[in-house]
Amino acid sequence: MEVDRGAMECAVDAQSLISMSLMKIHSSRTQRGGIKLHKNLLVSYVLRNARQLYIKEKYAEIYRMQQYEEVMAVCSGIQELDPLEPLEPQGAEDAEPEQPVRAAGCGEESRAAGGREPEPPYYRSCCMEDQFSQNCNKTTVLDLDTHVVTTVENGFLHQDCCCAAAAAAPQCAPGAAARKRKVDSAGCSPDAEEPSDYTAGRKRLKREECSGADCSPDASNISNLISIFGSGFSGLLSRQADLEQVCSKQALASLGAWTRAIVAF
Amino acid sequence: MKCFSRYLPYLFRPPSTILSSTCHTEADIISTVEFNSTGELLATGDKGGRVVVFQREQESKTQPHRRGEYNVYSTFQSHEPEFDYLKSLEIEEKINKIKWLPQQNAAYFLLSTNDKTVKLWKISERDKRPEGYNLKDEDGRFRDPSTITTLRVPVLQPMDLMVEATARRVFSNAHTYHINSISVNSDLQTFISTDDLRVNLWNLEITDRSFNIVDIKPANMEELTEVITSAEFHPQQCHTFAYSSSKGSIRLCDMRQAALCDKHCKYFEEPEDPSMRSFFSEIISSISDVKFSHNGRYLMTRDYLTVKVWDLQMENKPLETYQVHDYLRGKLCSLYENDCIFDKFECVWNGSDSVIMTGSYNNFFRMFDRNTKRDVTLEASRENSKPRAILKPRKVCVGGKRRKDEISVDSLDFSKKILHTTWHPHENIIAVAATNNLYIFQDKVN
């Protein structure tokens, strides 16, 4: 979906539209006269559009990351000229901050955790800006695939939700929170994370995270609403939504509440 | 084009309002305006569930400049707030639509509706009062029959004119979703009421039964992709009606084909321009109003930024498209934020179908002459309205240097919106609702 960003007078990023839309849906429940079906349907369209753009950009980032990892592997092999050395950058103790964080967090936090200047194309992030302002002190990122809300504060990554993620990555060094997401994606398991296994690793991680029950109330509310719209109004979704289906079982359970509200009234 | 170069502005507020116009209660916000079929009466409905009916003064030879002013004729409470205990929902008393029935006797009839219930109101005059009862004295107290020695026949004596409104029919319990429109059939026996997903057909005499003629509710509500936004009967063909959708399409249905008109006869939709796609494409393409032309050959639709005129014989694209306020296209994000993007503007034809009119923000309203292709922007405001003064055309400055009289897009007041307008069926008299004020403008007196 092409977005005519030039026509937008304010800095529209998918994220702010998503949160705005969710707030509208939430507040419509308490409005006088009952839920307005028409307005909520239109809001859900905006939500879908923003989400599609967000996912599209994230996929692009992942694709770029994959390519980068391949290049890195080849480069390491060429440099070391030692076939016995492990190629994939698994060790969490090693500071590899230039590895792009998977879809979560501002470019800022990776720089803070490590040293090397990140390459701009890898850092789509929530800021959606080319220059990385030093004043980017707090950003909230919503991962629509895993329904995890992540807040980055002053360069430090703070996981709001799904503490099960910590359980999923036991080998990660405690101080390397900034790279937690990345390590998860690369796989904390001893298995070499080939690019082809990348998707499998993500899927496994998502299942673990989705079963985590100790989310903070706000984040879980947002997660639920996201889940609902991840699977709800299915007529609006494209077929591309397969990746979300992994997490959909739990999402579908909470889905009923919203659609029941519509049908019942 | 025949401009509204001279006008006699009237500012009406519901009689119960004692506050100044800058400070009004939510209940006074006008939610619908409608002339009756002769233009003699003008009805307004407000958020508080009240209906105020204005009547045009008879033209007087002694005061020719007071050409047919509109004065308050009747005020009544049409709908009250209700509570649906089963669903724990409050039902707003706001009057969504008023439709007049053509006059058949001395009384006037109109249909008014809120979100759930349609009511038929009879407005009649009483200018005589019976006097001289035997069993009652003038105060109304009963007399002791034993004191009565003679009998007399009561006579009708003239009294001050009293206009009373009585609810003659209540059409309820037929809509699960919010009613957005009603339309009286040209057969004058039936009418339709429309909510987000269904259209119901009623007989004006029968209140305990209605027929569902359109139902777009999907089996699984998750699959919902569009809702019905408005429906109207054809002005001459009693078997034809049209309904518009939130996806920007209009369907024309023939009731003779089947009991359930799920299959349309004609489907009007203009393909979307992919280069204009944005986050808000679906919202701005949602049709907020659909109106047949008086001659029954055209349809007019209003979406957020444009008005379109469709030829009933041509389904694949509109005959004419008019930009109402295209300068808002770059502000859609902030209009989404403040909910203005959900405003439902109405549109009207003039009596001869040569001019169309619709509202905008900053109390502006726009008129488009279909023949000369000229358009004008006018403003309904106290400051600019002096009696018998001429309405000055307004202009919005889109960029670059702003001229003296122009208004820049950023100075527009989005809280002042004209959603509801109506045009006299035969003359160039328009009524424009600006929040809680009603403006009536007339064409130049020759």
XYZ file of C-alpha atoms in Angstrom:
711
model
C 0.000 0.000 0.000
C 1.473 3.248 -1.083
C 1.032 5.986 1.394
C 0.993 9.547 0.266
C 3.112 10.722 3.100
C 3.837 13.960 1.414
C 0.247 14.964 1.813
C 0.272 14.534 5.557
C 0.702 17.773 7.332
C 1.866 16.281 10.587
C 4.473 13.649 11.208
C 2.294 10.639 10.737
C 3.833 7.419 11.667
C 1.946 4.212 11.812
C 2.528 3.900 15.503
C 0.817 7.101 16.574
C -2.125 6.319 14.351
C -2.423 2.911 15.901
C -2.433 4.259 19.422
C -4.833 7.053 18.464
C -7.194 4.581 16.879
C -7.136 2.283 19.855
C -7.919 5.157 22.156
C -10.893 6.093 20.030
C -12.213 2.566 20.100
C -11.703 2.357 23.807
C -13.434 5.623 24.548
C -16.321 4.789 22.252
C -17.364 2.098 24.673
C -18.281 4.698 27.255
C -19.877 7.190 24.908
C -23.502 7.986 25.291
C -25.800 6.200 22.926
C -23.777 3.038 22.666
C -20.997 1.945 20.375
C -21.256 3.556 16.992
C -20.722 0.771 14.535
C -19.954 2.998 11.568
C -17.335 5.088 13.299
C -15.613 2.090 14.812
C -15.529 0.374 11.456
C -13.819 3.398 9.933
C -11.343 3.558 12.808
C -10.544 -0.091 12.295
C -9.723 0.679 8.674
C -7.185 3.273 9.769
C -5.810 0.744 12.219
C -5.489 -1.815 9.474
C -3.760 0.618 7.142
C -1.312 1.739 9.789
C -0.633 -1.819 10.784
C -0.005 -2.864 7.196
C 2.516 -0.125 6.776
C 4.173 -0.961 10.055
C 4.463 -4.631 9.166
C 5.664 -3.850 5.678
C 8.429 -1.710 7.036
C 9.326 -4.278 9.616
C 9.571 -7.006 7.002
C 11.789 -4.753 4.974
C 13.976 -4.257 7.990
C 14.140 -7.964 8.674
C 15.033 -8.634 5.083
C 17.794 -6.102 5.257
C 18.965 -7.628 8.511
C 19.078 -11.052 6.927
C 21.153 -9.739 4.105
C 23.417 -7.973 6.569
C 23.927 -11.168 8.559
C 24.850 -13.055 5.445
C 27.302 -10.367 4.475
C 28.717 -10.356 7.990
C 29.154 -14.102 7.927
C 30.926 -13.981 4.605
C 33.131 -11.129 5.733
C 34.056 -12.873 8.952
C 34.932 -15.980 7.025
C 37.095 -14.063 4.628
C 38.832 -12.134 7.396
C 39.502 -14.995 9.768
C 40.281 -17.554 7.123
C 39.553 -20.130 9.783
C 36.740 -22.508 8.995
C 36.573 -23.825 12.569
C 35.510 -20.574 14.158
C 31.804 -20.137 14.726
C 30.447 -17.724 12.186
C 27.193 -16.605 13.669
C 27.425 -13.833 16.252
C 25.833 -15.756 19.022
C 27.781 -14.843 22.074
C 25.729 -12.490 24.094
C 28.704 -11.421 26.100
C 30.274 -9.943 23.045
C 29.094 -6.486 22.484
C 27.671 -6.458 19.015
C 25.523 -3.440 19.223
C 25.634 -2.803 15.575
C 23.385 -5.785 15.098
C 20.049 -4.278 14.425
C 17.460 -4.757 17.047
C 14.528 -6.621 15.703
C 11.767 -4.171 15.266
C 11.871 -2.953 18.794
C 13.518 0.039 20.174
C 15.022 3.134 18.917
C 18.357 3.196 17.247
C 19.442 5.148 20.259
C 19.478 2.215 22.620
C 21.726 0.120 20.482
C 24.235 2.870 20.346
C 24.088 3.295 24.057
C 24.617 -0.384 24.698
C 27.577 -0.647 22.450
C 29.946 1.562 20.662
C 29.748 1.395 16.977
C 27.689 3.803 15.016
C 24.749 1.976 13.466
C 24.100 2.167 9.821
C 21.039 4.267 9.240
C 19.230 1.941 6.839
C 18.907 -0.718 9.506
C 17.226 1.440 11.997
C 13.708 2.003 10.866
C 12.481 1.905 14.435
C 9.740 3.916 15.914
C 11.330 7.256 15.431
C 11.188 6.988 11.661
C 13.753 9.683 11.440
C 17.000 9.775 9.560
C 19.017 11.585 12.143
C 19.140 10.174 15.617
C 18.355 12.888 17.988
C 20.088 12.777 21.283
C 16.854 13.944 22.790
C 15.089 10.719 21.941
C 14.648 9.842 25.543
C 11.489 7.795 25.599
C 9.839 5.832 22.904
C 7.258 3.119 23.041
C 7.247 0.519 20.399
C 4.536 -1.945 19.749
C 5.454 -5.168 18.138
C 2.327 -6.204 16.345
C 3.482 -9.700 15.662
C 4.330 -10.654 19.182
C 2.049 -8.147 20.856
C 4.866 -6.945 23.013
C 5.058 -3.348 24.083
C 8.580 -2.137 24.585
C 9.680 1.161 25.998
C 13.080 2.599 25.419
C 14.114 5.167 27.990
C 17.256 7.228 27.733
C 18.896 4.660 25.638
C 17.967 1.766 27.853
C 15.579 -0.830 26.709
C 12.837 -1.591 29.160
C 10.631 -4.496 28.488
C 7.103 -3.705 29.491
C 5.566 -6.967 28.889
C 6.053 -10.658 28.597
C 8.679 -11.428 31.134
C 8.578 -14.878 29.663
C 10.868 -13.495 27.042
C 13.569 -13.426 29.669
C 12.947 -17.091 30.313
C 13.220 -17.731 26.636
C 16.694 -16.286 26.490
C 18.491 -17.489 29.598
C 21.916 -17.275 28.137
C 21.672 -13.586 27.529
C 23.811 -11.455 29.771
C 21.738 -9.444 32.252
C 23.186 -6.164 31.207
C 22.553 -6.738 27.584
C 18.891 -5.904 27.779
C 19.236 -3.730 24.769
C 20.023 -6.692 22.692
C 17.511 -9.008 24.190
C 15.229 -8.896 21.214
C 18.010 -9.374 18.784
C 19.434 -12.298 20.664
C 16.040 -13.864 20.748
C 15.792 -13.572 17.061
C 19.266 -14.834 16.493
C 18.512 -17.593 18.894
C 19.941 -18.058 22.314
C 19.890 -21.732 21.722
C 23.183 -23.288 20.882
C 21.988 -24.036 17.409
C 23.498 -21.936 14.756
C 20.848 -19.584 13.628
C 20.872 -19.863 9.901
C 18.854 -17.306 8.046
C 16.565 -20.067 6.960
C 15.833 -20.962 10.552
C 15.175 -17.380 11.351
C 11.482 -17.579 10.828
C 11.230 -20.771 12.791
C 13.076 -19.165 15.668
C 10.721 -16.224 15.648
C 7.713 -18.435 15.622
C 8.982 -20.413 18.544
C 9.690 -17.267 20.452
C 6.252 -15.917 19.775
C 4.573 -18.990 21.152
C 6.562 -18.682 24.322
C 5.829 -15.061 24.714
C 2.179 -15.408 24.048
C 1.766 -17.856 26.842
C 3.379 -15.482 29.297
C 0.725 -14.399 31.668
C 2.528 -11.862 33.772
C 2.083 -8.850 31.616
C 1.381 -5.467 33.060
C -2.314 -4.555 32.850
C -1.926 -1.669 30.448
C 0.285 -3.522 28.085
C -1.970 -6.527 28.166
C -4.968 -4.356 27.400
C -3.169 -2.936 24.429
C -2.044 -6.420 23.492
C -5.577 -7.680 23.669
C -6.914 -4.886 21.533
C -4.125 -5.400 19.063
C -4.789 -9.101 19.036
C -8.405 -8.440 18.423
C -7.667 -6.305 15.463
C -4.956 -8.600 14.361
C -7.577 -11.226 13.837
C -10.834 -9.360 14.063
C -12.687 -7.754 11.193
C -11.012 -10.478 9.217
C -12.566 -9.153 6.051
C -10.125 -6.306 6.317
C -7.034 -8.427 6.497
C -4.954 -9.523 3.614
C -3.779 -13.059 3.254
C -0.358 -11.908 4.326
C -1.326 -12.270 7.919
C -0.094 -15.828 8.253
C 2.701 -14.944 10.599
C 0.248 -13.620 13.090
C -1.712 -16.825 13.040
C 0.878 -18.477 15.215
C -0.135 -16.298 18.090
C -3.730 -16.273 17.083
C -5.023 -19.024 19.295
C -4.719 -16.964 22.403
C -5.695 -13.845 20.523
C -8.846 -15.479 19.280
C -9.856 -16.324 22.786
C -9.931 -12.661 23.677
C -11.360 -11.738 20.309
C -14.796 -12.852 21.277
C -15.304 -10.047 23.740
C -15.154 -7.347 21.119
C -17.263 -9.009 18.487
C -19.729 -10.113 21.098
C -20.099 -6.516 22.100
C -21.003 -5.603 18.558
C -23.402 -8.433 17.975
C -25.107 -8.149 21.279
C -26.089 -4.516 21.156
C -25.217 32.399 -11.302
C -28.082 33.603 -9.272
C -26.288 34.502 -6.098
C -27.764 35.058 -2.764
C -27.028 38.699 -3.020
C -29.549 39.954 -0.599
C -30.963 38.190 2.298
C -33.044 38.650 5.337
C -31.280 36.787 8.074
C -33.166 35.321 10.897
C -31.482 33.895 13.892
C -33.600 31.419 15.672
C -32.812 29.595 18.783
C -35.081 27.165 20.573
C -37.389 29.152 22.859
C -36.024 27.543 25.991
C -32.582 28.925 25.445
C -31.869 31.940 27.577
C -28.140 31.897 27.104
C -26.388 34.026 24.565
C -25.391 32.471 21.344
C -21.748 32.163 22.275
C -22.624 29.915 25.163
C -25.165 27.230 24.515
C -26.091 23.886 25.899
C -25.429 20.690 24.052
C -29.141 20.027 23.836
C -29.673 23.065 21.661
C -27.458 21.872 18.875
C -29.588 21.526 15.776
C -29.335 18.059 14.332
C -31.678 18.252 11.338
C -33.595 20.786 9.235
C -36.299 20.158 6.679
C -38.752 22.220 4.637
C -42.122 20.655 3.987
C -43.274 20.024 0.441
C -44.787 23.472 -0.027
C -42.102 25.379 1.796
C -44.654 26.854 4.115
C -43.220 25.065 7.113
C -39.671 24.492 8.272
C -38.880 21.940 10.951
C -35.727 21.645 13.023
C -34.747 18.881 15.401
C -32.102 19.182 18.070
C -29.932 17.056 20.280
C -32.310 17.490 23.171
C -35.057 15.652 21.310
C -37.119 18.760 20.589
C -38.730 19.719 17.320
C -39.333 23.352 16.456
C -41.565 24.128 13.501
C -41.508 27.514 11.790
C -44.257 28.821 9.555
C -43.923 31.359 6.832
C -45.897 34.494 7.306
C -48.490 35.261 4.703
C -47.180 37.918 2.409
C -48.625 41.231 3.312
C -49.377 44.020 0.908
C -48.872 46.637 3.540
C -45.407 45.409 4.393
C -43.960 44.026 1.183
C -40.386 44.100 2.429
C -41.253 41.603 5.085
C -41.596 39.026 2.442
C -42.665 35.897 4.169
C -40.707 35.748 7.393
C -40.536 32.489 9.234
C -41.866 32.508 12.772
C -42.081 29.836 15.390
C -45.251 27.853 14.870
C -44.937 24.910 17.213
C -42.446 23.437 19.633
C -42.694 20.006 21.164
C -40.609 17.341 22.756
C -40.477 14.542 20.239
C -38.161 12.037 21.878
C -36.943 11.508 25.405
C -33.776 9.782 26.501
C -34.353 6.115 27.092
C -32.494 3.270 28.631
C -32.395 -0.172 27.148
C -32.191 -2.363 30.215
C -31.583 -5.539 28.303
C -28.427 -4.261 26.655
C -27.478 -1.677 29.270
C -27.452 1.024 26.651
C -28.583 4.583 26.802
C -30.611 5.653 23.787
C -29.994 9.235 22.824
C -32.948 11.522 22.300
C -31.213 13.397 19.524
C -33.419 13.831 16.478
C -31.538 12.339 13.570
C -34.002 13.075 10.778
C -37.330 14.727 10.143
C -39.416 14.057 7.059
C -42.683 15.785 6.251
C -45.702 14.098 4.821
C -47.538 16.020 2.103
C -50.514 17.855 3.466
C -53.818 16.093 2.994
C -56.070 18.005 5.348
C -55.893 20.898 7.730
C -53.325 19.230 9.925
C -49.624 18.755 9.210
C -47.837 15.462 9.669
C -44.171 14.740 10.061
C -41.979 11.770 10.893
C -39.180 12.291 13.363
C -36.638 9.717 14.476
C -33.895 9.216 17.003
C -31.498 6.269 17.040
C -34.161 3.648 17.644
C -37.717 4.940 17.297
C -39.665 6.701 14.564
C -42.704 8.780 15.500
C -45.484 10.258 13.431
C -46.553 13.645 14.749
C -49.725 15.507 13.924
C -49.540 19.254 14.194
C -52.900 20.903 14.208
C -54.373 24.257 15.009
C -57.038 25.018 17.424
C -58.615 28.424 17.285
C -62.022 27.692 18.730
C -63.028 26.471 22.091
C -66.344 25.092 23.193
C -68.027 27.091 25.918
C -71.213 26.647 27.854
C -71.057 23.127 29.163
C -73.822 21.983 31.385
C -71.947 19.787 33.757
C -68.754 21.784 33.905
C -68.278 25.393 34.704
C -65.717 27.595 33.000
C -62.944 26.554 35.352
C -63.529 22.985 34.536
C -64.948 22.020 37.874
C -67.891 19.756 37.846
C -71.208 21.139 38.818
C -73.564 19.344 41.068
C -76.231 17.936 38.767
C -78.917 18.790 41.250
C -78.201 22.473 40.780
C -78.829 22.398 37.082
C -82.236 23.600 36.102
C -81.828 24.435 32.454
C -79.928 22.943 29.551
C -77.931 24.766 26.970
C -75.982 23.780 23.912
C -72.267 24.515 24.103
C -71.045 26.877 21.391
C -67.656 27.277 19.834
C -66.055 30.551 20.679
C -62.930 31.914 19.058
C -59.761 31.711 21.087
C -56.144 32.526 20.610
C -54.548 30.277 18.121
C -53.070 27.221 19.725
C -50.901 24.800 17.830
C -50.697 21.388 19.323
C -48.622 18.416 18.407
C -49.717 14.911 19.178
C -47.893 11.673 18.557
C -50.165 9.622 16.349
C -47.917 6.624 15.736
C -44.822 5.217 17.352
C -42.750 2.833 15.252
C -40.379 1.099 17.606
C -38.415 -2.068 18.288
C -37.386 -2.673 14.724
C -33.768 -1.558 14.777
C -30.825 -3.141 16.513
C -28.415 -0.544 15.217
C -28.632 3.229 15.021
C -31.176 4.694 12.629
C -29.484 7.121 10.251
C -32.311 8.026 7.854
C -36.007 7.821 7.052
C -37.761 8.397 3.764
C -41.424 8.658 2.879
C -42.546 6.821 -0.229
C -44.254 8.653 -3.070
C -47.244 6.387 -2.473
C -47.718 8.260 0.812
C -48.590 5.013 2.511
C -45.219 3.560 3.347
C -41.839 4.732 4.512
C -38.426 3.223 5.146
C -36.185 3.531 8.164
C -32.515 2.681 7.818
C -29.855 1.711 10.319
C -26.231 0.650 9.868
C -27.077 -2.775 8.543
C -30.756 -2.928 7.664
C -33.546 -1.124 5.858
C -37.098 -1.642 7.126
C -40.311 -0.864 5.301
C -43.313 0.367 7.288
C -46.896 1.192 6.584
C -47.792 4.533 8.123
C -50.884 3.028 9.672
C -49.287 -0.036 11.197
C -46.834 0.229 14.040
C -46.447 -3.322 15.237
C -44.992 -4.717 12.060
C -42.304 -3.777 9.593
C -40.708 -5.595 6.709
C -36.983 -5.920 6.418
C -36.039 -5.240 2.808
C -32.269 -4.900 3.014
C -29.991 -6.753 5.376
C -26.234 -6.541 4.939
C -25.302 -7.994 8.277
C -22.738 -10.741 7.662
C -23.135 -14.132 9.295
C -19.969 -13.448 11.201
C -19.639 -9.885 12.431
C -15.904 -10.121 12.110
C -16.371 -10.104 8.379
C -18.104 -6.749 8.429
C -16.583 -4.427 5.886
C -19.244 -1.842 5.181
C -22.361 -0.304 6.677
C -25.350 1.510 5.213
C -25.070 5.246 5.705
C -28.296 6.580 4.166
C -31.317 5.495 2.129
C -33.986 7.331 0.176
C -37.009 6.499 -1.898
C -37.151 7.604 -5.496
C -39.298 10.746 -5.741
C -41.664 9.311 -8.331
C -41.156 5.555 -8.561
C -42.672 4.058 -5.466
C -40.869 0.756 -5.974
C -37.360 2.200 -6.203
C -35.037 3.271 -3.469
C -31.312 3.846 -3.130
C -28.927 3.317 -0.256
C -25.366 4.478 0.202
C -22.555 2.676 1.964
C -19.480 3.502 3.969
C -17.386 2.207 1.102
C -18.499 4.971 -1.215
C -20.972 2.989 -3.278
C -24.674 3.449 -3.939
C -27.122 0.688 -4.684
C -30.435 1.168 -6.404
C -33.044 -1.432 -5.563
C -36.391 -2.395 -7.019
C -38.857 -3.729 -4.485
C -40.803 -5.572 -7.140
C -37.960 -7.968 -7.790
C -37.929 -9.738 -4.471
C -39.112 -9.367 -0.940
C -35.550 -9.005 0.255
C -33.707 -6.470 -1.857
C -30.222 -7.796 -1.265
C -29.571 -7.880 -4.976
C -29.306 -4.427 -6.356
C -30.532 -3.249 -9.722
C -27.800 -0.749 -10.167
C -24.508 -0.293 -8.429
C -22.804 3.088 -8.527
C -19.170 3.283 -7.626
C -16.196 5.230 -8.833
C -12.937 3.274 -8.740
C -10.439 4.684 -6.291
C -7.455 6.579 -7.617
C -4.490 4.569 -6.308
C -2.214 7.600 -6.325
C -4.413 9.276 -3.745
C -4.291 6.415 -1.307
C -3.672 7.327 2.321
C -4.349 6.038 5.788
C -7.735 7.705 5.660
C -8.920 6.696 2.220
C -11.735 4.591 3.594
C -12.981 7.313 5.882
C -13.110 10.060 3.296
C -14.820 7.878 0.754
C -17.647 6.980 3.121
C -20.873 8.583 1.857
C -22.619 10.708 4.469
C -25.734 11.656 2.505
C -27.586 10.589 -0.632
C -30.383 12.591 -2.273
C -32.400 12.011 -5.400
C -32.909 15.044 -7.606
C -36.452 16.360 -7.755
C -36.853 15.113 -11.322
C -35.714 11.645 -10.308
C -32.984 11.399 -12.936
C -29.971 12.043 -10.768
C -28.500 11.080 -7.450
C -26.282 13.269 -5.368
C -23.830 11.904 -2.810
C -21.652 13.649 -0.253
C -18.437 12.214 1.072
C -15.949 14.019 3.259
C -14.292 16.150 0.613
C -16.586 16.110 -2.410
C -20.135 16.166 -3.698
C -20.926 13.972 -6.656
C -23.859 13.961 -9.019
C -24.670 10.619 -10.590
C -26.790 9.919 -13.617
C -29.007 6.957 -12.828
C -28.183 5.584 -16.252
C -24.447 5.578 -15.676
C -23.049 3.418 -12.929
C -19.330 3.405 -13.422
C -18.580 7.025 -12.638
C -20.310 10.169 -11.469
C -21.567 12.742 -13.913
C -20.085 15.610 -11.958
C -17.712 15.916 -9.024
C -17.414 19.074 -6.975
C -14.604 19.733 -4.516
C -16.066 21.156 -1.355
C -12.902 21.804 0.641
C -10.028 20.003 -0.977
C -7.563 22.059 1.080
C -8.396 19.723 3.944
C -6.746 16.811 2.181
C -3.422 17.677 3.740
C -4.914 17.996 7.205
C -6.589 14.631 7.422
C -4.350 13.452 10.227
C -5.286 16.256 12.597
C -8.909 16.006 11.500
C -8.752 12.355 12.444
C -7.287 13.272 15.792
C -10.040 15.729 16.665
C -12.735 13.488 15.180
C -13.782 16.033 12.585
C -13.093 13.528 9.853
C -16.165 11.647 11.011
C -18.494 14.613 10.507
C -21.458 13.761 8.334
C -22.279 16.572 5.974
C -25.566 16.668 4.138
C -26.279 17.950 0.669
C -29.373 19.413 -0.989
C -30.774 20.192 -4.416
C -32.575 23.389 -5.210
C -36.090 23.142 -6.584
C -35.043 23.032 -10.214
C -32.040 20.718 -9.654
C -29.731 23.328 -11.127
C -27.876 24.227 -7.945
C -26.560 21.998 -5.192
C -25.533 23.062 -1.725
C -23.565 21.583 1.108
C -21.850 22.716 4.298
C -18.270 23.003 5.433
C -16.284 24.292 8.412
C -15.954 27.776 9.852
C -19.691 28.114 9.283
C -19.086 28.148 5.554
C -21.457 26.585 3.113
C -20.954 26.064 -0.573
C -23.216 26.264 -3.583
C -22.447 24.823 -6.988
C -24.314 25.813 -10.102
C -24.418 22.787 -12.324
C -25.080 24.758 -15.468
C -22.608 27.603 -15.244
C -20.111 25.530 -13.256
C -19.645 28.460 -10.937
C -19.471 28.016 -7.214
C -19.632 30.266 -4.209
C -18.666 30.002 -0.562
C -20.840 31.844 1.920
C -20.681 32.211 5.655
C -23.433 31.960 8.215
C -22.406 34.173 11.076
C -23.825 36.918 13.224
C -21.032 39.338 12.505
C -21.522 39.173 8.792
C -25.278 39.200 8.948
C -26.946 42.538 8.932
C -30.602 42.696 7.978
C -31.035 43.094 4.263
C -27.308 43.192 3.731
C -25.679 41.241 0.984
C -23.876 38.035 1.744
C -20.308 38.388 0.687
C -18.616 35.448 -0.948
C -15.787 34.029 1.105
C -12.541 32.486 0.003
C -10.100 30.163 1.650
C -6.479 30.818 0.920
C -4.684 27.595 0.196
C -1.135 28.712 0.154
C 1.146 31.495 -0.771
C 0.124 35.031 -0.206
C -3.111 35.570 1.578
C -5.248 38.363 0.271
C -7.021 40.727 2.581
C -10.410 39.078 2.604
C -9.222 35.529 2.486
C -9.022 33.112 5.341
C -6.098 30.768 5.653
C -6.710 27.094 6.155
C -5.098 27.198 9.572
C -7.473 29.865 10.832
C -10.553 27.836 10.063
C -12.653 27.058 13.074
C -13.414 23.364 12.921
C -15.836 23.534 15.802
C -18.153 25.632 13.658
C -19.510 23.259 11.112
C -22.567 23.332 8.903
C -23.803 19.812 8.608
C -27.492 20.402 7.930
C -29.038 22.564 5.273
C -32.297 22.585 3.387
C -33.640 24.385 0.339
C -37.180 25.609 -0.210
C -38.867 23.364 -2.787
C -39.825 26.197 -5.140
C -38.097 29.389 -4.150
C -34.582 30.466 -3.416
C -34.855 30.308 0.318
C -32.376 28.257 2.279
C -32.140 27.266 5.896
C -28.716 26.597 7.339
C -28.043 25.180 10.789
C -24.859 26.412 12.434
C -24.511 24.565 15.734
C -27.403 25.984 17.742
C -28.367 28.772 15.402
C -30.628 28.614 12.410
C -30.060 31.007 9.539
C -32.650 31.562 6.857
C -31.486 33.279 3.735
C -33.604 34.517 0.869
C -32.755 35.539 -2.596
C -32.733 39.121 -3.697
C -36.105 40.731 -3.868
C -36.643 42.084 -7.322
